[in-house]
Every structure is written in structure tokens, then in C-alpha cells.
CSV table of C-alpha atoms and ligand atoms in Angstrom, one decimal:
chain,number,residue,atom,x,y,z
A,704,ALA,CA,67.7,138.1,50.3
A,705,SER,CA,64.2,138.9,51.4
A,706,SER,CA,62.1,136.0,52.5
A,707,ASN,CA,59.9,136.1,49.6
A,708,SER,CA,62.6,136.2,46.9
A,709,PRO,CA,62.5,132.7,45.2
A,710,GLN,CA,66.2,131.8,44.9
A,711,PHE,CA,67.2,129.3,42.3
A,712,SER,CA,68.1,125.8,43.7
A,713,SER,CA,71.6,126.1,42.7
A,714,ARG,CA,74.3,128.1,40.9
A,715,PHE,CA,73.8,125.9,37.8
A,716,ALA,CA,70.0,126.6,37.8
A,717,PHE,CA,71.0,130.3,37.8
A,718,ILE,CA,73.3,129.8,34.9
A,719,PHE,CA,70.7,128.0,32.9
A,720,ALA,CA,68.1,130.5,33.8
A,721,ALA,CA,70.3,133.4,32.8
A,722,VAL,CA,71.4,131.5,29.6
A,723,GLY,CA,67.6,131.1,28.9
A,724,ALA,CA,67.1,134.8,29.4
A,725,ALA,CA,70.1,135.7,27.1
A,726,VAL,CA,69.5,133.2,24.3
A,727,GLY,CA,66.6,134.0,22.4
A,728,LEU,CA,65.4,135.6,19.2
A,729,GLY,CA,68.2,138.2,19.7
A,730,ASN,CA,70.6,135.4,18.7
A,731,VAL,CA,68.8,133.4,16.1
A,732,TRP,CA,66.6,136.0,14.5
A,733,LYS,CA,68.0,139.4,15.0
A,734,PHE,CA,71.8,138.7,15.0
A,735,PRO,CA,71.8,137.3,11.5
A,736,TYR,CA,69.6,140.0,10.0
A,737,ALA,CA,71.2,142.8,11.8
A,738,ALA,CA,74.7,141.4,10.5
A,739,GLY,CA,73.2,141.1,7.1
A,740,GLU,CA,71.7,144.7,7.1
A,741,ASN,CA,75.0,146.2,8.3
A,742,GLY,CA,77.4,144.6,5.8
A,743,GLY,CA,78.5,141.5,7.6
A,744,ALA,CA,82.0,141.1,9.1
A,745,ALA,CA,82.7,144.5,10.2
A,746,PHE,CA,79.5,144.5,12.1
A,747,VAL,CA,80.2,141.1,13.7
A,748,ALA,CA,83.7,142.4,14.7
A,749,VAL,CA,82.4,145.5,16.4
A,750,TYR,CA,79.6,143.4,18.0
A,751,LEU,CA,82.3,140.9,19.6
A,752,ILE,CA,84.5,143.8,20.7
A,753,GLY,CA,81.6,145.6,22.3
A,754,LEU,CA,80.5,142.2,23.9
A,755,VAL,CA,83.7,141.8,25.6
A,756,LEU,CA,84.7,145.5,26.4
A,757,VAL,CA,81.3,146.8,27.3
A,758,ALA,CA,78.3,144.4,27.3
A,759,ALA,CA,79.7,141.7,29.4
A,760,PRO,CA,81.0,144.1,32.1
A,761,ILE,CA,77.4,145.6,32.2
A,762,PHE,CA,76.0,142.1,32.6
A,763,VAL,CA,78.3,141.5,35.6
A,764,ALA,CA,77.3,145.0,36.9
A,765,GLU,CA,73.6,144.1,36.9
A,766,VAL,CA,74.1,140.8,38.6
A,767,VAL,CA,76.2,142.7,41.3
A,768,ILE,CA,73.4,145.3,41.8
A,769,GLY,CA,70.7,142.7,41.7
A,770,ARG,CA,72.1,140.2,44.2
A,771,ARG,CA,73.2,143.1,46.5
A,772,GLY,CA,69.8,144.7,46.3
A,773,ALA,CA,67.8,141.5,46.5
A,774,ALA,CA,64.7,143.2,45.0
A,775,SER,CA,63.1,144.4,41.8
A,776,PRO,CA,65.4,146.5,39.7
A,777,PRO,CA,63.9,149.8,40.8
A,778,GLU,CA,63.9,148.9,44.5
A,779,ALA,CA,67.5,147.3,44.3
A,780,LEU,CA,68.7,150.7,42.8
A,781,ARG,CA,66.9,152.8,45.4
A,782,ARG,CA,68.0,150.7,48.4
A,783,GLN,CA,71.6,150.8,47.5
A,784,ALA,CA,71.6,154.5,46.5
A,785,VAL,CA,70.1,155.2,50.0
A,786,GLU,CA,72.6,153.0,51.7
A,787,HIS,CA,75.4,155.0,50.1
A,788,GLY,CA,73.7,158.3,51.0
A,789,LYS,CA,72.5,159.1,47.5
A,790,SER,CA,69.1,160.1,46.3
A,791,LYS,CA,66.2,157.4,46.3
A,792,GLY,CA,65.5,158.9,42.9
A,793,TRP,CA,67.7,156.2,41.5
A,794,ARG,CA,64.7,154.1,41.4
A,795,ILE,CA,63.5,156.2,38.5
A,796,PRO,CA,65.9,154.8,35.8
A,797,GLY,CA,64.9,151.3,37.1
A,798,LEU,CA,61.2,152.2,36.5
A,799,PHE,CA,62.2,153.3,32.8
A,800,GLY,CA,63.9,149.9,32.6
A,801,LEU,CA,60.7,148.2,33.3
A,802,LEU,CA,58.8,150.2,30.8
A,803,ALA,CA,61.6,149.6,28.0
A,804,GLY,CA,61.1,146.0,28.8
A,805,LEU,CA,57.5,146.2,27.7
A,806,PHE,CA,58.6,148.0,24.5
A,807,VAL,CA,61.0,145.0,23.9
A,808,MET,CA,58.2,142.5,24.4
A,809,SER,CA,55.9,144.6,22.1
A,810,PHE,CA,57.9,143.4,19.0
A,811,TYR,CA,59.5,140.3,20.6
A,812,SER,CA,56.0,138.8,21.0
A,813,VAL,CA,55.2,139.5,17.4
A,814,ILE,CA,58.3,137.7,16.2
A,815,ALA,CA,57.9,134.9,18.7
A,816,GLY,CA,54.4,134.6,17.2
A,817,TRP,CA,56.0,134.0,13.8
A,818,THR,CA,57.8,130.9,15.2
A,819,LEU,CA,54.5,129.6,16.3
A,820,ASP,CA,53.0,130.0,12.9
A,821,TYR,CA,56.1,128.1,11.4
A,822,ILE,CA,55.6,125.4,14.0
A,823,SER,CA,51.9,124.8,12.8
A,824,PHE,CA,53.2,125.0,9.2
A,825,GLY,CA,56.0,122.5,9.8
A,826,ALA,CA,53.7,120.2,11.7
A,827,ARG,CA,51.5,119.8,8.6
A,828,GLY,CA,54.6,118.7,6.8
A,829,MET,CA,54.9,121.7,4.6
A,830,PHE,CA,58.6,122.7,4.7
A,831,SER,CA,59.6,120.0,2.3
A,832,SER,CA,57.4,121.8,-0.3
A,833,PHE,CA,59.4,125.0,-0.1
A,834,THR,CA,61.4,126.6,-2.9
A,835,ALA,CA,63.3,129.9,-2.6
A,836,GLU,CA,60.3,131.5,-4.0
A,837,THR,CA,57.4,129.9,-2.0
A,838,ALA,CA,59.5,130.3,1.2
A,839,SER,CA,59.7,134.1,0.6
A,840,GLN,CA,55.9,134.2,-0.2
A,841,HIS,CA,55.0,132.2,2.8
A,842,PHE,CA,56.8,134.8,5.0
A,843,ASP,CA,55.3,137.7,3.1
A,844,ASP,CA,51.7,136.3,3.5
A,845,LEU,CA,52.4,135.9,7.2
A,846,LYS,CA,53.6,139.3,7.6
A,847,ALA,CA,50.6,140.8,5.7
A,848,SER,CA,47.9,138.8,7.7
A,849,VAL,CA,46.7,140.9,10.6
A,850,PRO,CA,44.5,138.0,12.0
A,851,ARG,CA,47.3,135.5,11.9
A,852,LEU,CA,49.9,137.9,13.5
A,853,LEU,CA,47.3,138.8,16.2
A,854,PHE,CA,46.5,135.2,17.0
A,855,TRP,CA,50.1,134.0,17.4
A,856,GLN,CA,51.2,137.2,19.3
A,857,GLY,CA,48.4,136.7,21.7
A,858,LEU,CA,49.1,133.1,22.2
A,859,PHE,CA,52.8,133.9,22.9
A,860,ILE,CA,51.9,136.6,25.4
A,861,LEU,CA,49.5,134.1,27.2
A,862,ALA,CA,52.2,131.5,27.4
A,863,THR,CA,54.6,134.0,28.9
A,864,LEU,CA,52.0,135.2,31.3
A,865,GLY,CA,51.2,131.7,32.4
A,866,ILE,CA,54.9,130.9,33.1
A,867,VAL,CA,55.6,134.1,35.1
A,868,ALA,CA,52.4,133.8,37.1
A,869,MET,CA,53.4,130.3,38.0
A,870,GLY,CA,56.6,131.6,39.8
A,871,VAL,CA,60.2,131.6,39.0
A,872,LYS,CA,61.6,128.2,40.0
A,873,LYS,CA,59.1,125.7,38.5
A,874,GLY,CA,58.6,127.6,35.2
A,875,ILE,CA,62.1,128.7,34.1
A,876,GLU,CA,64.4,126.0,35.5
A,877,ARG,CA,62.5,123.3,33.8
A,878,ALA,CA,62.0,124.9,30.4
A,879,VAL,CA,65.6,126.0,30.2
A,880,THR,CA,67.6,123.0,31.3
A,881,VAL,CA,66.1,120.8,28.5
A,882,MET,CA,65.3,123.2,25.6
A,883,THR,CA,68.4,125.5,25.4
A,884,PRO,CA,70.9,122.6,24.9
A,885,ALA,CA,68.4,121.1,22.4
A,886,LEU,CA,68.3,124.4,20.3
A,887,GLY,CA,72.2,124.3,20.5
A,888,VAL,CA,72.3,120.7,19.1
A,889,LEU,CA,69.8,121.5,16.3
A,890,LEU,CA,71.6,124.6,15.4
A,891,ILE,CA,75.0,122.7,15.2
A,892,LEU,CA,73.2,120.2,12.8
A,893,LEU,CA,72.0,123.1,10.8
A,894,VAL,CA,75.3,124.7,10.5
A,895,ILE,CA,76.9,121.4,9.4
A,896,TYR,CA,74.1,121.0,6.7
A,897,ALA,CA,74.2,124.6,5.6
A,898,LEU,CA,78.2,124.6,5.3
A,899,ALA,CA,78.0,121.4,3.4
A,900,THR,CA,75.3,122.1,1.0
A,901,GLY,CA,75.4,125.9,0.7
A,902,ASP,CA,77.9,128.5,-0.1
A,903,ALA,CA,80.2,128.0,2.8
A,904,GLY,CA,83.2,130.0,1.5
A,905,ARG,CA,81.3,133.1,0.9
A,906,ALA,CA,79.3,132.8,4.1
A,907,ILE,CA,82.5,132.5,6.1
A,908,GLU,CA,84.2,135.3,4.4
A,909,TYR,CA,81.1,137.5,4.7
A,910,LEU,CA,80.8,137.0,8.5
A,911,PHE,CA,84.5,136.9,9.5
A,912,ARG,CA,86.6,138.9,7.1
A,913,PRO,CA,86.0,142.5,8.0
A,914,ASP,CA,86.2,145.4,5.6
A,915,PHE,CA,86.3,148.2,8.1
A,916,SER,CA,86.3,150.8,5.4
A,917,LYS,CA,82.7,150.1,5.0
A,918,LEU,CA,81.9,150.6,8.6
A,919,THR,CA,79.9,153.7,9.5
A,920,PRO,CA,79.2,155.2,13.0
A,921,ASP,CA,75.6,154.1,12.6
A,922,MET,CA,76.6,150.5,12.1
A,923,ALA,CA,79.1,150.5,15.0
A,924,LEU,CA,76.3,151.8,17.2
A,925,ALA,CA,73.9,149.2,16.0
A,926,ALA,CA,76.7,146.5,16.7
A,927,VAL,CA,77.2,147.6,20.2
A,928,GLY,CA,73.4,147.9,20.7
A,929,GLN,CA,73.0,144.3,19.5
A,930,ALA,CA,75.7,143.2,22.1
A,931,PHE,CA,73.6,144.9,24.8
A,932,PHE,CA,70.4,143.4,23.4
A,933,THR,CA,71.6,139.9,23.2
A,934,LEU,CA,72.7,139.8,26.8
A,935,SER,CA,69.5,141.4,27.8
A,936,VAL,CA,71.5,144.3,29.5
A,937,GLY,CA,70.7,148.0,29.8
A,938,ILE,CA,67.1,147.8,31.1
A,939,GLY,CA,67.8,146.1,34.5
A,940,GLY,CA,66.3,142.6,33.6
A,941,VAL,CA,69.5,140.8,34.6
A,942,MET,CA,69.4,142.5,38.0
A,943,MET,CA,66.2,140.4,38.7
A,944,TYR,CA,68.3,137.2,37.9
A,945,GLY,CA,71.0,138.5,40.1
A,946,ALA,CA,68.6,138.8,42.9
A,947,TYR,CA,67.9,135.1,42.6
A,948,LEU,CA,71.6,134.0,42.5
A,949,PRO,CA,72.8,132.2,45.6
A,950,LYS,CA,75.1,134.3,47.6
A,951,ASP,CA,78.1,131.8,47.4
A,952,ALA,CA,78.1,131.7,43.6
A,953,SER,CA,81.0,133.4,41.7
A,954,ILE,CA,79.4,136.1,39.6
A,955,PHE,CA,82.3,136.3,37.2
A,956,ARG,CA,82.2,132.6,36.4
A,957,ALA,CA,78.4,132.5,36.1
A,958,SER,CA,78.3,135.5,33.9
A,959,GLY,CA,81.2,134.2,31.7
A,960,MET,CA,79.3,131.1,31.0
A,961,VAL,CA,76.3,133.0,30.0
A,962,VAL,CA,78.2,135.3,27.7
A,963,ALA,CA,80.0,132.4,25.9
A,964,ALA,CA,76.8,130.4,25.4
A,965,ASP,CA,75.0,133.4,24.0
A,966,THR,CA,77.8,134.3,21.8
A,967,ALA,CA,78.1,130.8,20.5
A,968,VAL,CA,74.5,130.5,19.7
A,969,ALA,CA,74.5,133.8,17.7
A,970,LEU,CA,77.6,132.8,15.7
A,971,LEU,CA,76.0,129.4,14.9
A,972,ALA,CA,72.9,131.2,13.8
A,973,GLY,CA,75.0,133.3,11.4
A,974,LEU,CA,76.8,130.3,10.1
A,975,ALA,CA,73.6,128.5,9.5
A,976,VAL,CA,71.8,131.2,7.7
A,977,PHE,CA,74.4,132.8,5.3
A,978,PRO,CA,75.5,129.7,3.3
A,979,ILE,CA,71.9,129.3,2.4
A,980,VAL,CA,71.6,133.1,1.6
A,981,PHE,CA,74.3,132.9,-0.9
A,982,ALA,CA,73.6,129.6,-2.3
A,983,ASN,CA,70.1,130.7,-3.2
A,984,GLY,CA,70.9,134.2,-4.3
A,985,LEU,CA,69.0,135.8,-1.4
A,986,ASP,CA,69.6,139.4,-0.3
A,987,PRO,CA,71.7,139.3,2.8
A,988,SER,CA,70.1,142.7,3.8
A,989,GLY,CA,66.7,141.3,3.4
A,990,GLY,CA,65.7,142.3,6.9
A,991,PRO,CA,63.8,140.7,9.7
A,992,GLY,CA,62.5,137.8,7.5
A,993,LEU,CA,65.9,136.6,6.9
A,994,VAL,CA,65.9,133.5,9.2
A,995,PHE,CA,62.2,132.7,8.4
A,996,VAL,CA,63.0,132.5,4.8
A,997,THR,CA,66.5,130.9,4.8
A,998,LEU,CA,66.2,128.1,7.4
A,999,PRO,CA,63.1,126.7,6.0
A,1000,LEU,CA,64.8,126.4,2.7
A,1001,ALA,CA,67.4,124.3,4.5
A,1002,PHE,CA,64.6,122.2,5.9
A,1003,SER,CA,63.0,121.8,2.6
A,1004,THR,CA,65.9,119.8,1.2
A,1005,MET,CA,67.2,118.2,4.5
A,1006,PRO,CA,66.3,114.5,5.2
A,1007,GLY,CA,63.7,114.6,8.0
A,1008,GLY,CA,63.4,118.3,7.2
A,1009,ASP,CA,59.8,118.7,8.3
A,1010,ILE,CA,60.4,117.2,11.7
A,1011,LEU,CA,63.7,119.0,12.3
A,1012,GLY,CA,62.2,122.2,11.2
A,1013,THR,CA,59.1,121.9,13.4
A,1014,LEU,CA,61.5,121.1,16.3
A,1015,PHE,CA,63.7,123.9,15.5
A,1016,PHE,CA,61.0,126.5,15.5
A,1017,PHE,CA,59.5,124.9,18.7
A,1018,PHE,CA,62.9,125.2,20.4
A,1019,LEU,CA,63.2,128.7,19.2
A,1020,PHE,CA,59.8,129.5,20.6
A,1021,ILE,CA,60.8,128.2,24.0
A,1022,ALA,CA,64.1,130.2,23.8
A,1023,ALA,CA,62.0,133.3,23.0
A,1024,LEU,CA,59.7,132.3,25.9
A,1025,THR,CA,62.6,132.1,28.5
A,1026,SER,CA,63.8,135.5,27.3
A,1027,ALA,CA,60.4,137.0,27.6
A,1028,ILE,CA,60.1,136.0,31.1
A,1029,ALA,CA,62.8,138.4,31.8
A,1030,LEU,CA,60.8,141.2,30.6
A,1031,TYR,CA,57.7,140.6,32.8
A,1032,GLU,CA,59.4,139.2,35.8
A,1033,PRO,CA,60.9,142.5,37.0
A,1034,VAL,CA,57.4,144.3,36.5
A,1035,ALA,CA,55.7,141.6,38.4
A,1036,ALA,CA,58.3,141.8,41.2
A,1037,TRP,CA,58.1,145.5,41.5
A,1038,LEU,CA,54.4,145.4,41.6
A,1039,ALA,CA,54.6,142.6,44.2
A,1040,GLU,CA,56.6,144.8,46.4
A,1041,ARG,CA,53.6,147.3,46.3
A,1042,GLY,CA,51.2,144.6,47.3
A,1043,VAL,CA,49.9,143.7,43.9
A,1044,SER,CA,49.4,139.9,43.5
A,1045,ARG,CA,51.9,138.1,41.2
A,1046,ILE,CA,49.2,137.1,38.9
A,1047,LYS,CA,47.7,140.6,38.8
A,1048,GLY,CA,51.1,142.1,38.3
A,1049,THR,CA,52.0,139.8,35.4
A,1050,MET,CA,48.6,140.5,33.8
A,1051,ILE,CA,49.3,144.3,33.9
A,1052,ALA,CA,52.7,143.7,32.2
A,1053,ALA,CA,51.2,141.4,29.7
A,1054,PHE,CA,48.4,143.7,28.8
A,1055,GLY,CA,50.7,146.7,28.4
A,1056,SER,CA,53.1,144.8,26.1
A,1057,TRP,CA,50.2,143.4,24.1
A,1058,LEU,CA,48.7,147.0,23.5
A,1059,LEU,CA,52.1,148.1,22.4
A,1060,GLY,CA,52.4,145.0,20.2
A,1061,LEU,CA,49.3,146.0,18.4
A,1062,LEU,CA,51.3,149.0,17.0
A,1063,ASN,CA,54.0,146.7,15.7
A,1064,ILE,CA,51.6,144.4,14.0
A,1065,PHE,CA,49.7,147.4,12.4
A,1066,SER,CA,53.0,149.0,11.5
A,1067,PHE,CA,54.0,146.0,9.5
A,1068,ASN,CA,50.9,146.3,7.6
A,1069,LEU,CA,48.4,149.2,7.7
A,1070,TRP,CA,51.0,152.0,8.0
A,1071,LYS,CA,52.8,150.7,5.0
A,1072,ASP,CA,49.9,149.4,2.9
A,1073,PHE,CA,47.0,151.4,3.8
A,1074,SER,CA,48.1,154.6,5.3
A,1075,PRO,CA,47.5,157.4,2.8
A,1076,LEU,CA,51.1,158.6,3.7
A,1077,GLY,CA,52.5,155.2,3.3
A,1078,PHE,CA,54.6,155.3,6.4
A,1079,LEU,CA,54.5,156.2,10.0
A,1080,PRO,CA,53.5,159.9,9.9
A,1081,GLY,CA,56.6,162.1,10.2
A,1082,LEU,CA,59.1,159.3,9.8
A,1083,GLU,CA,59.5,158.4,6.2
A,1084,GLY,CA,60.1,154.8,5.7
A,1085,MET,CA,60.1,154.0,9.4
A,1086,THR,CA,57.5,151.6,11.0
A,1087,PHE,CA,56.9,151.4,14.6
A,1088,PHE,CA,58.9,148.2,14.7
A,1089,GLY,CA,61.8,149.9,13.1
A,1090,LEU,CA,61.4,152.9,15.5
A,1091,ILE,CA,61.4,150.5,18.5
A,1092,THR,CA,64.3,148.3,17.6
A,1093,ASN,CA,66.5,151.1,16.4
A,1094,GLY,CA,65.5,153.2,19.4
A,1095,LEU,CA,66.5,150.4,21.8
A,1096,ASP,CA,69.7,149.4,20.1
A,1097,LYS,CA,71.0,152.8,19.4
A,1098,LEU,CA,69.6,154.9,22.3
A,1099,ILE,CA,67.9,153.2,25.1
A,1100,LEU,CA,70.2,150.4,25.8
A,1101,PRO,CA,73.4,152.5,25.5
A,1102,ILE,CA,71.9,155.0,27.9
A,1103,GLY,CA,70.7,152.3,30.3
A,1104,ALA,CA,74.4,150.9,30.0
A,1105,LEU,CA,75.7,154.3,31.0
A,1106,ILE,CA,73.5,154.6,34.1
A,1107,ILE,CA,74.3,151.1,35.2
A,1108,SER,CA,78.1,151.6,34.7
A,1109,TRP,CA,77.9,154.8,36.8
A,1110,PHE,CA,75.9,153.0,39.5
A,1111,ALA,CA,78.2,150.0,39.8
A,1112,GLY,CA,81.5,151.7,38.9
A,1113,ARG,CA,81.2,154.9,40.7
A,1114,LEU,CA,78.3,155.1,43.1
A,1115,LEU,CA,78.7,151.7,44.9
A,1116,ALA,CA,81.6,151.5,47.3
A,1117,ARG,CA,84.4,149.5,45.8
A,1118,LYS,CA,84.7,147.6,49.0
A,1119,ALA,CA,81.0,146.5,48.8
A,1120,VAL,CA,81.3,145.5,45.2
A,1121,MET,CA,84.4,143.5,45.8
A,1122,THR,CA,82.7,141.5,48.6
A,1123,GLU,CA,79.7,140.9,46.3
A,1124,LEU,CA,82.2,139.5,43.6
A,1125,GLY,CA,84.2,137.5,46.1
A,1126,VAL,CA,87.5,139.1,45.0
A,1127,GLU,CA,90.2,141.2,46.5
A,1128,GLY,CA,91.3,142.8,43.3
A,1129,GLY,CA,93.1,140.9,40.6
A,1130,LEU,CA,93.2,141.5,36.8
A,1131,LEU,CA,89.6,140.7,36.0
A,1132,PHE,CA,88.2,142.9,38.6
A,1133,ARG,CA,90.5,145.8,37.6
A,1134,PHE,CA,89.4,145.3,33.9
A,1135,TRP,CA,85.9,145.2,35.0
A,1136,ILE,CA,85.9,148.4,37.0
A,1137,PHE,CA,88.0,150.1,34.2
A,1138,SER,CA,85.3,149.2,31.8
A,1139,LEU,CA,82.5,150.6,33.9
A,1140,ARG,CA,84.3,153.8,34.7
A,1141,TRP,CA,86.0,154.6,31.5
A,1142,ILE,CA,85.5,152.3,28.6
A,1143,THR,CA,81.6,152.3,28.7
A,1144,PRO,CA,81.1,156.1,29.1
A,1145,VAL,CA,83.8,156.9,26.6
A,1146,ALA,CA,82.6,154.4,24.0
A,1147,VAL,CA,79.0,155.4,24.3
A,1148,ALA,CA,79.9,159.1,24.2
A,1149,ILE,CA,82.0,158.7,21.1
A,1150,LEU,CA,79.4,156.7,19.3
A,1151,PHE,CA,76.7,159.2,20.2
A,1152,LEU,CA,78.8,162.2,19.1
A,1153,VAL,CA,80.0,160.8,15.9
A,1154,ASN,CA,76.4,159.7,14.9
A,1155,LEU,CA,75.2,163.2,15.6
A,1156,ILE,CA,77.8,164.6,13.4
B,2651,LIG,N1,68.6,138.8,25.1
B,2651,LIG,C1,67.3,138.5,24.6
B,2651,LIG,C2,67.5,137.8,23.2
B,2651,LIG,O1,68.7,137.8,22.7
B,2651,LIG,C3,66.3,139.6,24.3
B,2651,LIG,C4,66.0,140.4,25.5
B,2651,LIG,C5,66.5,141.7,25.7
B,2651,LIG,C6,65.4,139.9,26.6
B,2651,LIG,C7,66.3,142.5,26.9
B,2651,LIG,C8,65.2,140.5,27.7
B,2651,LIG,C9,65.7,141.9,27.8
B,2651,LIG,O2,66.8,137.2,22.5
B,2652,NA,NA1,70.7,136.7,23.3
């Protein structure tokens, strides 16, 4: 590693940081609503299969590339391409990855802003007043209030900027080691409460008994995209964490823990949300507001609900923050390699994502309510938010995964990769290489083709 690359103090610190980057809104907010919009169990099944067969191997690949490269993602790709006698143009996909990260942040910051609004709401003791109707109303009001959205989104971006500007070790390690386990504990409480008081039978059936006849190619692509999104893979962000992982730590083991923790949190979120959905006659395909309507309903009847609800949204905010770091950090690192100070680099990233975030805020509102067309011009029924989230899941992340699988599975010398992984072959390694060389490209190609037709 280069002398200025701030390594984590131990393997465990890396695991916590990588878990922090993985576990976020993608698990608690996006997974339940995406599952709900895509019909439940069939989506969940494809998501889990995609996770094991494709997304987890890409995660490992990004850590390998990042730790070998010991630099920002574009620079890590360029260095190793040149080392293998290939074009330095390999930095270009890395640069696109940085840009894609800012697009992720553009909506991530808005949703994270919702958690802040809910913290302030819960802190005033107002969860206990919720009914199914007022909970929906509260969410609709928030989504329609440009000033509120702008305020909370701006605050979230400032918080992220502050942490990234402070530097890796101090900021991330401290936040993640305490808050992620706390979020997990609260989620488990919520699941128990939801299963006991809600419609547990229907929720479990909805999530875990797949009816594959309802599965469409578009849903399958969305499910695989969700597997990428939730692990933060496909845009190079995990490479950054790889660059900080001590050389003697096992990449397979560390990655396995991250994938397991991330998956557990997503499934817990699903189990907390859907019993409440069915018990209250809510629409499972209600969209991005699902968690923000259902969980407050649980808090409204739960003993101590106002306190627990406030804490829950606070932990979710921290989880979002530790994921958002993974979106600015690579940009700041890349700019730092070009002599831009860490603070300035982070500010550039923050400003870019803030600008893009405005488009999301206004697409929730103005385009729909005030545009004479009633929608984003040219794309009927599609907001900027819809465009970005769908574009990421169904196009950008799969393409990113293809590029990464090619790089780690075919461009890098097998010997070099084995050394990095600390293995001399073995079943796990053979599965991993097979996934990169064959499963990922074939699966992505089939999904793209079938969706085209
Ligand atoms: N994995 C994060 C989540 O689940 C989202 C994310 C995606 C973060 C891509 C960084 C990069 O919330
Ligand atoms: Na995640």
C-alpha cells in the first residue's frame, strides 16, 4: 500500500467498515419495496441466487482489485492493467464508476433525508398518534414538500461530507462498530413484534413461497440488480475498501461475513415490513414509501414506540451515512491522487451529488404535479428517481459487474489473484473464478437479451 493509504486498524475494522458500506437504505428501504413491487417470493429467490452466484463473487473481485491496486478505483484498474501489459484506458470504467456513485448519492441522500425527518418527528413523540391513514398522509406530505426535502437532503450531504473529510479511520470505524449491531438488534425486535401482531402467515408466504410463473425477465433483472446494489458492487466502491484491508486478512472470509450480514439485515427488514402491510390492508407494491408508512405503524402501537421508532430511524440514518461514505471516498481518493486536498475533493463530490439530488427532489414533485406534461418529458410515468434507480439496477450495475468480472477473471494473471486471495486453488477459488469467467457474463447477457425481446 502507498504510504498515504490509511489502512484499517485490523481485519475486524475492515469487516465492520465494509458491513457499514453494504448495510444501508438498500436493505431496509429498497429491498422491501422492490420485493413488493416485483411480486414477493420469486423476486426474493432470484435475488438470493444472484447474490450467491454473481454479486458475492463480484464483491470478492472488487476487494482483490482494490487491495492489489492500493489506490482509488480508476488508478487501481489502470496500474494493474499496465502491469499486465494492457491499456491504461482501463481507468475509464473506474471513472464512470465514480460518476455512477454520485448518481446513487443523488437519490440516496433524499431517502436518507426522509429518515432525518422521521427522527425529528419521532423525537416529538408523534409516532404514537399514527393510524394507517395518518401514517400514509405524513409520508405523502413529506414527499410533496420541497423545502423539507431540500433541508433534510442538504443536512445528510453535509454530514457525509464531514465524515469523509475527517478521514477514513476515525469516522467510519467508530460509527459502524456501534450503530450497525444496534440497527440489527432493533430490527430483530421489530420482526418479533410484527410477526406477533401482524399477519405473519401471509408475510412469510409472500416472501418465501415463490410462484415462478409470475416472474418476468424484467423482475429477474431487477432482482439481480438489487443483489449488486445491496452489496455496493458494480461501481468500484468496494475496491476502495479493499485498498484499506490489511494484506494478511483473508478476502474470502471477510467478504463472506459482509455478504451474510447484509443479507440478514435485508431479510429481517422484509420480515418486519410485510406482516404490517397485510395486517393493515396496505398495498405491497406501494413503492418507495413502504418502509416509511409501515414501520411507523408498528411504532404507533408498540410499547415505547416513540423512543424505539426514533432510535430506529436514527440507526437507519447512520447506516445510510456509512454507505454514503463509500460513494464519496473513491472520488476524494482519486482527486487526492491528482493533488486535490481531501476536503476540497470531498466537497466537489458532495456538490455534484447535491445538484443531481435536486433533480430527484423535483422529480418527486414538480414533474408530476406541476409539469404541464405531468411526467418527465419523453418518458411517460417516469420520474428522474425512477430513471436513476431503474437505470442503475437494470443497466449500470450489471455492466459494471461485467467489466469487473472480466478484469479479475480474465485480465489479471491467475497466479497474482491466487496470491492475493491467499489460496492455491480449492473449491471456493474454482467456483469464484468460474463465476467471474462464465456465470456473470452469461447471466447478464441472457437477462439483457431476454429483456430486449
Ligand atoms: N449498498 C448500499 C445499501 O444497501 C448502497 C450503495 C450502493 C452504497 C452502491 C454504495 C455504493 O444501502
Ligand atoms: Na446493502
